Coordinates of C-alpha atoms (C1' of nucleotides) in Angstrom, one line a residue:
Chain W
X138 CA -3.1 39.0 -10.4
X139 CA 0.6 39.0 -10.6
X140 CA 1.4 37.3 -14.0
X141 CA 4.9 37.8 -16.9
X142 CA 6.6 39.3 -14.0
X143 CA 9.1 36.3 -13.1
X144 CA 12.3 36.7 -13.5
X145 CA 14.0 33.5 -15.0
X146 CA 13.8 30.8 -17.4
X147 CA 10.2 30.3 -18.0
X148 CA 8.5 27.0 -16.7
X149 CA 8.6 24.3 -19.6
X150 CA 5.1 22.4 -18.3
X151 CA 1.8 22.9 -16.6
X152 CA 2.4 22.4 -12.9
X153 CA -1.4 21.0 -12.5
X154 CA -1.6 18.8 -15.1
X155 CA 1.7 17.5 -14.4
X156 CA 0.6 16.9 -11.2
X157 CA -2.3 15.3 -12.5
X158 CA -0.6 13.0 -14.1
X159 CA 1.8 12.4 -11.1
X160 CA -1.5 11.8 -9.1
X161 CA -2.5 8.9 -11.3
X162 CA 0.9 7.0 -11.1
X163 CA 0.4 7.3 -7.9
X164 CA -3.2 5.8 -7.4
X165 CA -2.2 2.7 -9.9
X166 CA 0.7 1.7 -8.0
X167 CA 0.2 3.2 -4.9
X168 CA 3.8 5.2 -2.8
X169 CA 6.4 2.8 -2.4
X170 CA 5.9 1.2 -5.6
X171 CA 5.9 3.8 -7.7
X172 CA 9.9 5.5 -8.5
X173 CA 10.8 8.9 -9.7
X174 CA 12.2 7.1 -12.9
X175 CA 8.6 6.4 -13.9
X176 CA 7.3 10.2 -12.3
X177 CA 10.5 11.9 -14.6
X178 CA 9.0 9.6 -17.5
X179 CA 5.4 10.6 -17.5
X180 CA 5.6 14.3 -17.3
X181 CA 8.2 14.5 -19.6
X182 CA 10.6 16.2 -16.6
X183 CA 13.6 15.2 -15.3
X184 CA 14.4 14.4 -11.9
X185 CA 15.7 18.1 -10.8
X186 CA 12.9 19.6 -12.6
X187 CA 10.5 17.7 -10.3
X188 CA 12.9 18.1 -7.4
X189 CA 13.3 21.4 -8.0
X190 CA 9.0 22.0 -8.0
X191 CA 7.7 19.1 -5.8
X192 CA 10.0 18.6 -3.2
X193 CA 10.8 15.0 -2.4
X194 CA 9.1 12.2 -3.4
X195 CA 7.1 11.9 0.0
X196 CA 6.4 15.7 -0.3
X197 CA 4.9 15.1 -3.8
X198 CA 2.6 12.4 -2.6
X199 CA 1.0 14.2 0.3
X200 CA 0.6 17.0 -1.8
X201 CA -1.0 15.0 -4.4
X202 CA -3.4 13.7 -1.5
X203 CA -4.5 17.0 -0.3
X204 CA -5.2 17.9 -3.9
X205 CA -7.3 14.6 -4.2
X206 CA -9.2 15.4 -1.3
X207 CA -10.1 19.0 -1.6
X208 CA -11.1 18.2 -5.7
X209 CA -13.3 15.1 -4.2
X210 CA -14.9 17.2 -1.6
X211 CA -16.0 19.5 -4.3
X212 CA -17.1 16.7 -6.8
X213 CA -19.2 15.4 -4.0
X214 CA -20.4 18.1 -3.0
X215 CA -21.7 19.0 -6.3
X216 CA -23.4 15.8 -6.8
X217 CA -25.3 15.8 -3.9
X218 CA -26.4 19.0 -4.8
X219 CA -28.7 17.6 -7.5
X220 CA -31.2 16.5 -5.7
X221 CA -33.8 17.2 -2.1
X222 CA -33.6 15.9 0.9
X223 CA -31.6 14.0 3.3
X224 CA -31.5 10.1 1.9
X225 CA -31.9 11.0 -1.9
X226 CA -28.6 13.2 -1.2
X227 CA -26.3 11.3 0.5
X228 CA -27.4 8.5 -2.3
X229 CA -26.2 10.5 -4.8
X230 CA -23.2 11.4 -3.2
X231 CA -22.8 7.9 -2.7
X232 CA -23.4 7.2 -6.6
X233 CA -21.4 9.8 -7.6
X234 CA -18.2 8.0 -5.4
X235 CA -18.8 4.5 -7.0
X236 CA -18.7 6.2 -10.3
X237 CA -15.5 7.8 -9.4
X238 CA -14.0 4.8 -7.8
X239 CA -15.2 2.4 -10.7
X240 CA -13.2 4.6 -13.4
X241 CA -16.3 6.1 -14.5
X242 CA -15.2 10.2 -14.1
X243 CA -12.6 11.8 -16.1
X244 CA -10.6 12.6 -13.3
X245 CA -10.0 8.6 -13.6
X246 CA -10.7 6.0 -16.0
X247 CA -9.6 2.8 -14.4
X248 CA -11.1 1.3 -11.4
X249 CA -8.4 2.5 -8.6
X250 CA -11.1 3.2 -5.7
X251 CA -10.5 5.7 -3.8
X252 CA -6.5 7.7 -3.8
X253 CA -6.0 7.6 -0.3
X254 CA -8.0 4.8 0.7
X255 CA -5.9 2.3 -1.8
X256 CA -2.8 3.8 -1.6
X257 CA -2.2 5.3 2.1
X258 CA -2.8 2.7 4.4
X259 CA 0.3 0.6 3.4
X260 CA 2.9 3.5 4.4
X261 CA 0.5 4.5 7.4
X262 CA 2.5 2.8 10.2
X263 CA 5.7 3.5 9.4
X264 CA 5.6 7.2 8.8
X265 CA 3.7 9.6 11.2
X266 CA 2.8 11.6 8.0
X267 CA 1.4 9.3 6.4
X268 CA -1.4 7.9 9.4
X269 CA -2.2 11.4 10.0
X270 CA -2.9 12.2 6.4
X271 CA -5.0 9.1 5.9
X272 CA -6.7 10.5 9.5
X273 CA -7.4 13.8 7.8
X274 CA -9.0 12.2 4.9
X275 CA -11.1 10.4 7.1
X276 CA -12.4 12.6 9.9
X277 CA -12.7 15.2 7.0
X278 CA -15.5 12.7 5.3
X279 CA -17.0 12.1 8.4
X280 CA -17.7 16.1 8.9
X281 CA -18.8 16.5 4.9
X282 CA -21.4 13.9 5.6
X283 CA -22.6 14.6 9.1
X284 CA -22.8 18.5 7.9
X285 CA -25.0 17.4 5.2
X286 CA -27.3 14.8 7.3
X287 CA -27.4 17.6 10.2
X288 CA -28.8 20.1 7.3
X289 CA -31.3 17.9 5.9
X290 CA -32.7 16.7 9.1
X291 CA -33.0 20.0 11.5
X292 CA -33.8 19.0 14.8
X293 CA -35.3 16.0 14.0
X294 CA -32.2 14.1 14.9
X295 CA -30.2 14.5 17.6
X296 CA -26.1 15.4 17.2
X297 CA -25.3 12.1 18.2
X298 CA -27.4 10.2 15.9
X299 CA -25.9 12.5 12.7
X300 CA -22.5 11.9 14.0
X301 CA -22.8 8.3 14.3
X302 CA -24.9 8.2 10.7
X303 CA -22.3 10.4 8.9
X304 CA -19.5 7.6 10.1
X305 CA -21.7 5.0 9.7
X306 CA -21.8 5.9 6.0
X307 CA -17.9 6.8 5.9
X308 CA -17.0 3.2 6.8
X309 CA -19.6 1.8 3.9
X310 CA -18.3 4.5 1.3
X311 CA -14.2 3.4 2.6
X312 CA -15.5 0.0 2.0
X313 CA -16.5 0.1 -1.6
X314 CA -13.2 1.6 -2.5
X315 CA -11.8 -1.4 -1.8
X316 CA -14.1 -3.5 -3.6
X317 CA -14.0 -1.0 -6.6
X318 CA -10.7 -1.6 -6.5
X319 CA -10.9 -5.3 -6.1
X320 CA -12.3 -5.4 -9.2
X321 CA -16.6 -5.9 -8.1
X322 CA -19.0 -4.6 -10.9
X323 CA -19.9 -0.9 -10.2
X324 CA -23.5 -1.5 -10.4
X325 CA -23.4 -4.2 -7.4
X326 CA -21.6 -1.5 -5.5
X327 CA -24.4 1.0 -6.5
X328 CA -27.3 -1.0 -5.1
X329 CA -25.1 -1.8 -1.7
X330 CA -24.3 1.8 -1.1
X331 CA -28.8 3.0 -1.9
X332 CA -29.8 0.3 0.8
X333 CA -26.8 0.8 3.1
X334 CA -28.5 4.6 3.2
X335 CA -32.0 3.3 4.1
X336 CA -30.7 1.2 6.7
X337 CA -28.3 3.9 8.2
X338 CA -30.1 6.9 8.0
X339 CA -32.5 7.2 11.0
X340 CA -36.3 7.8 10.1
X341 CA -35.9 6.3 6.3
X342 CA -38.2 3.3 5.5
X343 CA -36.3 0.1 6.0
X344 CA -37.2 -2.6 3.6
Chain L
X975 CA 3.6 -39.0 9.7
X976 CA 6.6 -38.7 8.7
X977 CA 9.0 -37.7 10.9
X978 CA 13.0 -37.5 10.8
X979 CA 13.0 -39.4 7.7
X980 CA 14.7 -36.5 5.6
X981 CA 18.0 -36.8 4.2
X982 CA 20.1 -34.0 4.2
X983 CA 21.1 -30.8 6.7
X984 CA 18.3 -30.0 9.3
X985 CA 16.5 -26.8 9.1
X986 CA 17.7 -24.2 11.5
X987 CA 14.6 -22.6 11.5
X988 CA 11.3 -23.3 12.5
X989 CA 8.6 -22.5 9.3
X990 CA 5.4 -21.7 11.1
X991 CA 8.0 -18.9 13.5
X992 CA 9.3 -17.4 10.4
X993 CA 6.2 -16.7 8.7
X994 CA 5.0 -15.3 11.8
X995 CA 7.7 -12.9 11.7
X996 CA 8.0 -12.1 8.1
X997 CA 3.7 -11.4 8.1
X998 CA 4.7 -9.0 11.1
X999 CA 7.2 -6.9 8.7
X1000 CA 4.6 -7.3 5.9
X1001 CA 2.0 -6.1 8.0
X1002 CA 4.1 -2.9 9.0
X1003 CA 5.5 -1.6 5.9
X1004 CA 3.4 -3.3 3.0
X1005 CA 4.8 -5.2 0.6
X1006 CA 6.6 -3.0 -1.5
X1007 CA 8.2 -1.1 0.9
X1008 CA 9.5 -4.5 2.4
X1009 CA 12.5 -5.6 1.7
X1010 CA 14.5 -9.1 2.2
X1011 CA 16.9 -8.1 3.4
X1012 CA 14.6 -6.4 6.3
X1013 CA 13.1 -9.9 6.4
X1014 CA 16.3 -11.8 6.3
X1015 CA 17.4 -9.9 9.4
X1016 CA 14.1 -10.3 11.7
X1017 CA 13.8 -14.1 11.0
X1018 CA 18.0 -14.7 11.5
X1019 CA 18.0 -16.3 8.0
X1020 CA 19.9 -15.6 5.0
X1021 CA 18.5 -15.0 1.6
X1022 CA 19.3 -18.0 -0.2
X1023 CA 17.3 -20.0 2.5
X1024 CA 14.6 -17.8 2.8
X1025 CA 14.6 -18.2 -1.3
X1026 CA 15.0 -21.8 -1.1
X1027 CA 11.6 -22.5 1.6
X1028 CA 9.1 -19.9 0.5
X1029 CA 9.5 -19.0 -3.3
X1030 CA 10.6 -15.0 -3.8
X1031 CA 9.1 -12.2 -2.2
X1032 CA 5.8 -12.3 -4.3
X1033 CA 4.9 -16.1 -3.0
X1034 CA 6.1 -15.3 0.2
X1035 CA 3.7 -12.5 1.1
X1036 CA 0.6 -14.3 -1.0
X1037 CA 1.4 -17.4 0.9
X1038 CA 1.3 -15.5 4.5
X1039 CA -1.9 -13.6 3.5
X1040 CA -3.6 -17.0 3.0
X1041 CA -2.4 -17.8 5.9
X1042 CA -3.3 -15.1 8.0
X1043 CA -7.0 -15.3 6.1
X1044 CA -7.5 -18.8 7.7
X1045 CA -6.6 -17.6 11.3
X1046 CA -8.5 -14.6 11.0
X1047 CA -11.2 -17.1 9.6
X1048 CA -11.2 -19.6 12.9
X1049 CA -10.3 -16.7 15.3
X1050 CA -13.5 -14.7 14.2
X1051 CA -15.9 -17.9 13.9
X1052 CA -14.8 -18.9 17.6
X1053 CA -15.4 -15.1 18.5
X1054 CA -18.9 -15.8 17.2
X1055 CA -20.0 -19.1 19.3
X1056 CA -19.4 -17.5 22.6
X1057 CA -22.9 -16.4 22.8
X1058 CA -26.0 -16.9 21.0
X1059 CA -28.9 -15.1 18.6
X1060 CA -27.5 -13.9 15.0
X1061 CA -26.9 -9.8 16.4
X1062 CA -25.4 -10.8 19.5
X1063 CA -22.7 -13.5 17.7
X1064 CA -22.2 -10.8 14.8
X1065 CA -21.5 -7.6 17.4
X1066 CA -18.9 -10.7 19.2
X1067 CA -17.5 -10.9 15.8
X1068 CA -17.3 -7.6 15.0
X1069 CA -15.6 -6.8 18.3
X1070 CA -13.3 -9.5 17.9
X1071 CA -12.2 -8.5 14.6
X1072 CA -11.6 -4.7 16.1
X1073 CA -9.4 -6.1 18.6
X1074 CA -7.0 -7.5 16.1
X1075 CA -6.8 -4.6 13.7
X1076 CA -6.1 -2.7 16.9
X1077 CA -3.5 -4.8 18.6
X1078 CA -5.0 -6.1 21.4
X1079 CA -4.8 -9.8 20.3
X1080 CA -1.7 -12.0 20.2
X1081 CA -1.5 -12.2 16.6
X1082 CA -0.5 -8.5 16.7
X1083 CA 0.6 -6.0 19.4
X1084 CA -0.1 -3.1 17.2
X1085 CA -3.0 -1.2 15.7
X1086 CA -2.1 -2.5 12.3
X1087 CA -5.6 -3.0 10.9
X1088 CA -6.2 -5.9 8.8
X1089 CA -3.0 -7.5 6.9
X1090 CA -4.9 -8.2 3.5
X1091 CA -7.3 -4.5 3.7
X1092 CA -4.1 -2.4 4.5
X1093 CA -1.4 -4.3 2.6
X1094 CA -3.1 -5.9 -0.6
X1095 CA -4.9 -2.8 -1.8
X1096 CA -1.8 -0.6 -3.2
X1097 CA -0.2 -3.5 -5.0
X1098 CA -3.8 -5.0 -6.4
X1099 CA -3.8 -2.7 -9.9
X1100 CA -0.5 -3.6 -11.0
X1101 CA -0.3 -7.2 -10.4
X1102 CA -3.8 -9.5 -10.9
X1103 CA -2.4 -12.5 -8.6
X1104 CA -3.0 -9.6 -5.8
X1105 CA -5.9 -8.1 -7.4
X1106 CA -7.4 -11.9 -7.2
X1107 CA -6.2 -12.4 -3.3
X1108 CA -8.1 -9.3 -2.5
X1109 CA -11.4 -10.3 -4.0
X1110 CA -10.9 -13.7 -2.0
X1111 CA -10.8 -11.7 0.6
X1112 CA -13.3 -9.8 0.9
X1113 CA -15.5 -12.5 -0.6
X1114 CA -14.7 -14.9 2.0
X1115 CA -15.9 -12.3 4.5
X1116 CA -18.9 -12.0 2.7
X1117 CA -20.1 -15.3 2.7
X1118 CA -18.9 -15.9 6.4
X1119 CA -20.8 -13.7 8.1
X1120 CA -23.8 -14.8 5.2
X1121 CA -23.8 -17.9 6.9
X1122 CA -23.5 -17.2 10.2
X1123 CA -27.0 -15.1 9.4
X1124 CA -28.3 -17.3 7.6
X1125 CA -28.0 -20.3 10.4
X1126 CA -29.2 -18.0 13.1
X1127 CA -32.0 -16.1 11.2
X1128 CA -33.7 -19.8 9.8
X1129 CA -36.6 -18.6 7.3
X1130 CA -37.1 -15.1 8.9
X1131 CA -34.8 -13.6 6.1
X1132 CA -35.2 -14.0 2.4
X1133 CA -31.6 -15.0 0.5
X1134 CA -31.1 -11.5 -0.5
X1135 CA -31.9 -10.1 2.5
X1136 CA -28.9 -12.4 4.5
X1137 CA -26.3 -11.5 1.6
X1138 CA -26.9 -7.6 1.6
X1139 CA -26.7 -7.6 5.1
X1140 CA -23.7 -9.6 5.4
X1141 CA -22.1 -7.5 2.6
X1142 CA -23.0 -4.0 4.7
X1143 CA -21.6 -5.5 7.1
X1144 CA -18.1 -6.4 5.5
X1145 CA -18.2 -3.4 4.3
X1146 CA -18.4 -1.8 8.0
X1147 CA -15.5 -4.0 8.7
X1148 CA -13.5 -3.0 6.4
X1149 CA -13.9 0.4 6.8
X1150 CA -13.0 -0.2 10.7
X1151 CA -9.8 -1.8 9.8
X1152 CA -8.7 1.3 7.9
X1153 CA -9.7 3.4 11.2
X1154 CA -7.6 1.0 12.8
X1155 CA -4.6 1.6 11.2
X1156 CA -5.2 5.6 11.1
X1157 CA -5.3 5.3 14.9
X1158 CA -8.4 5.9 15.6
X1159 CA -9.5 4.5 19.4
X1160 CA -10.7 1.0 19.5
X1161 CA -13.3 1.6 22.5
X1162 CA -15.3 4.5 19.5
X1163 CA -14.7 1.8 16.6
X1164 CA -16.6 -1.0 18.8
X1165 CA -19.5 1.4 19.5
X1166 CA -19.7 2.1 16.3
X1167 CA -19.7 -1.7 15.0
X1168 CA -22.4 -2.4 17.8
X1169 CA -24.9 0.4 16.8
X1170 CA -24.1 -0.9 12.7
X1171 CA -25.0 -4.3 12.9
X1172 CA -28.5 -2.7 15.1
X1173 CA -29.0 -0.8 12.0
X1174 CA -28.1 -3.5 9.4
X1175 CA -29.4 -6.8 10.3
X1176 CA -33.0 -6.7 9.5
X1177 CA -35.5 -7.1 12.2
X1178 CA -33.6 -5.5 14.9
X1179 CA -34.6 -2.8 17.1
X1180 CA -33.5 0.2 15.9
X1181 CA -32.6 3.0 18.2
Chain G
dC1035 C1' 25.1 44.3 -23.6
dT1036 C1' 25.7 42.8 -19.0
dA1037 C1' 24.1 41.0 -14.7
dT1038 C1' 20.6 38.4 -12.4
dT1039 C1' 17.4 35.0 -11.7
dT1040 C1' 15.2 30.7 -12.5
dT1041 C1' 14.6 26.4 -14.9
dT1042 C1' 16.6 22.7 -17.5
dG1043 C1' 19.3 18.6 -18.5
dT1044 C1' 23.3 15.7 -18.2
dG1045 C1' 25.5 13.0 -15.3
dC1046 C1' 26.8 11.1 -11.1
dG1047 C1' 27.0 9.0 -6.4
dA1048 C1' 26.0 6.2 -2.7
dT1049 C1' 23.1 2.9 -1.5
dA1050 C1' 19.4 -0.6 -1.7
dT1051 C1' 17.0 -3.9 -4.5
dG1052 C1' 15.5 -8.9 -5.7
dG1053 C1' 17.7 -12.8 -6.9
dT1054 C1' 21.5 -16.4 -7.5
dA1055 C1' 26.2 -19.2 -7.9
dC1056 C1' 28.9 -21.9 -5.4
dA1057 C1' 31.4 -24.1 -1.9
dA1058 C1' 31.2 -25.6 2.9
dA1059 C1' 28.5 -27.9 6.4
dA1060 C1' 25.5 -31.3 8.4
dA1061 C1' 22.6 -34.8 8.3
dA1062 C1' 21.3 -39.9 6.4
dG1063 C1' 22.3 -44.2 3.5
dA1064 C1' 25.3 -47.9 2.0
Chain J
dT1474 C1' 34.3 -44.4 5.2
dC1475 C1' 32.3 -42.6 1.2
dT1476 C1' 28.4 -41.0 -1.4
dT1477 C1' 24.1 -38.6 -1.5
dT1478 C1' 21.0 -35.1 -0.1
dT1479 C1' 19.6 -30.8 1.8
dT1480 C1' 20.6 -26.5 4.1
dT1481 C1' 23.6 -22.8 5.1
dG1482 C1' 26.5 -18.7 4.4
dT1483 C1' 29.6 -15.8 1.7
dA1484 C1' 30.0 -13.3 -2.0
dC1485 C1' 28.2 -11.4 -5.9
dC1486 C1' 25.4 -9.5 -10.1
dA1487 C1' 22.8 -6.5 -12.6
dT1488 C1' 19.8 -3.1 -11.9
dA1489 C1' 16.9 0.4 -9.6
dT1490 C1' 16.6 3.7 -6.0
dC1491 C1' 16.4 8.7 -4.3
dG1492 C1' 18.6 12.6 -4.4
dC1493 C1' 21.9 16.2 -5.9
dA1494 C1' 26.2 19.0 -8.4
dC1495 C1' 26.9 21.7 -11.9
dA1496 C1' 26.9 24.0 -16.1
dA1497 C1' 24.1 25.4 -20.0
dA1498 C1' 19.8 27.8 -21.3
dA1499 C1' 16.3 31.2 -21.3
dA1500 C1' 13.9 34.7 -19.5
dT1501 C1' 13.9 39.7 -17.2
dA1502 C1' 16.2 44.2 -15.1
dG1503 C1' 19.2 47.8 -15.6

DNA sequence: CTATTTTTGTGCGATATGGTACAAAAAAGA
DNA sequence: TCTTTTTTGTACCATATCGCACAAAAATAG
């Protein structure tokens, strides 16, 4: 615990919630759209402040992504936590998305979907950096799911049929963070994403 | 038709050609991150004219993404009729749409997803004209592949049934066109569309 | 108290931005 | 030919953009 033992002019703000707040002017009007003016305004910093801590603008935003990711992975995680077996789970997790994607979590109360989802895709092609991050984000939901179908269903599923589940269920989840942010009612997406389970996931009763 | 009836200086340009090449740039960078002057370059024309046919930047780009909504309407519904039975016309769909996103069509040499899915989303929060072009979006999608199973599923398949599956599988779609534009291979993203609309059309075999 | 280190804040610089005024150009009409 | 209409192209405007010098400020180390 190194702590007090900097040398220089203290630090005048809270590097995480500043970067909180970074994050959300991000997810409202996505990279390109959204200036350092408007960053320097909303954390109370100026320019070389941010500059100074951050990086470039670019460097800020894939931060900010990273930081997205790793804190959704955990809130996911948790709420699939909350209840047994394989399809109850992953329609949890599911839930717990919407609800996030809606505007319905603290971490955000307006309906922006999903950070990287709304926001990365436009910059993707130009900048290397960008596609791969958006890539990460992906594969990365992918392997959360599959890991947890693969758990809950020991041997009585083959790799391929987790695999292709787990993705199966990534490209319904990337889906409704478009129509979260699209504006659709929350619960609509809700009941999309409990029968998009039972269909997906091998062995479930399908209606 | 009216033809060579008009009174002043001839266009230099053709229309149709330029929006082609300005939905190319849009398609590329987004909208925010394109620029007229990018646009006046690639379509030869100076800003004044470009002003003077299609409105500022704003109607420009809503104007091409209607546009490119209809094509991608008639190219996807002639996709369909080249074979028969609702999950053999949907997978033909589904395929056809993965080629576009991934540049293998005319429209597009490059893997740049869907235009409205990877271009609308990041503006949609700040500004409700694009918020509303989305939802149009994705709602025409819904009710087009609703239709197409509908017509080829005649009284096997209650009203709720045909919409849920239609939406899962927009939602699928979707979700491929981001996958598209993270550069993820085409050949994995139609396996995956196949074995999804196995899953999600009721009354198919499934694996 | 002095030197050192780090952050802050003012201010700037070079360029890019969306949009427009205005005159010249190129067609048709009379 | 002379007017009218429409498009073109130059030049411009006000502002916004990202990024950075540079000195003052605020802490610690000696």
């Amino acid at each position: 615990m190194k702590t007090e033992t900097k040398r220089g002019r203290p630090r005048k703000f809270d590097e995480d919630e500043t970067l909180d707040r970074i994050m959300l002017l991000f997810w409202k009007n996505g990279y390109s759209a959204t200036s350092l003016d408007q960053i320097a305004e909303t954390t109370g910093l100026n320019r070389p402040s941010l500059y100074a801590a951050f990086g470039s603008k670019k460097a800020m935003y894939l931060k900010i992504i990273e930081r997205f990711a790793d804190r959704m992975h955990t809130y996911l995680r948790q709420a699939g936590m909350e209840t047994e077996g394989a399809a109850p789970r992953l329609k949890a997790i599911m839930a717990a998305a919407i609800e996030l994607y809606t505007g319905q979590t603290e971490l955000n109360g307006a309906p922006y979907g999903c950070l990287a989802i709304s926001t990365l895709q436009s910059e993707a092609v130009e900048d290397a950096d960008f596609r791969q991050a958006l890539d990460r984000v992906i594969t990365r939901m992918d392997k959360g799911i599959a890991s947890l179908i693969r758990h809950e269903t020991r041997d009585s599923l083959t790799e391929n049929e987790v695999r292709e589940a787990a993705q199966h269920l990534a490209l319904i989840l990337h889906g409704l963070s478009i129509r979260a942010r699209a504006g659709e009612n929350p619960e609509a997406l809700k009941i999309l994403a409990e029968s998009a389970v039972d269909k997906i996931l091998p062995g479930t009763s399908h209606g």
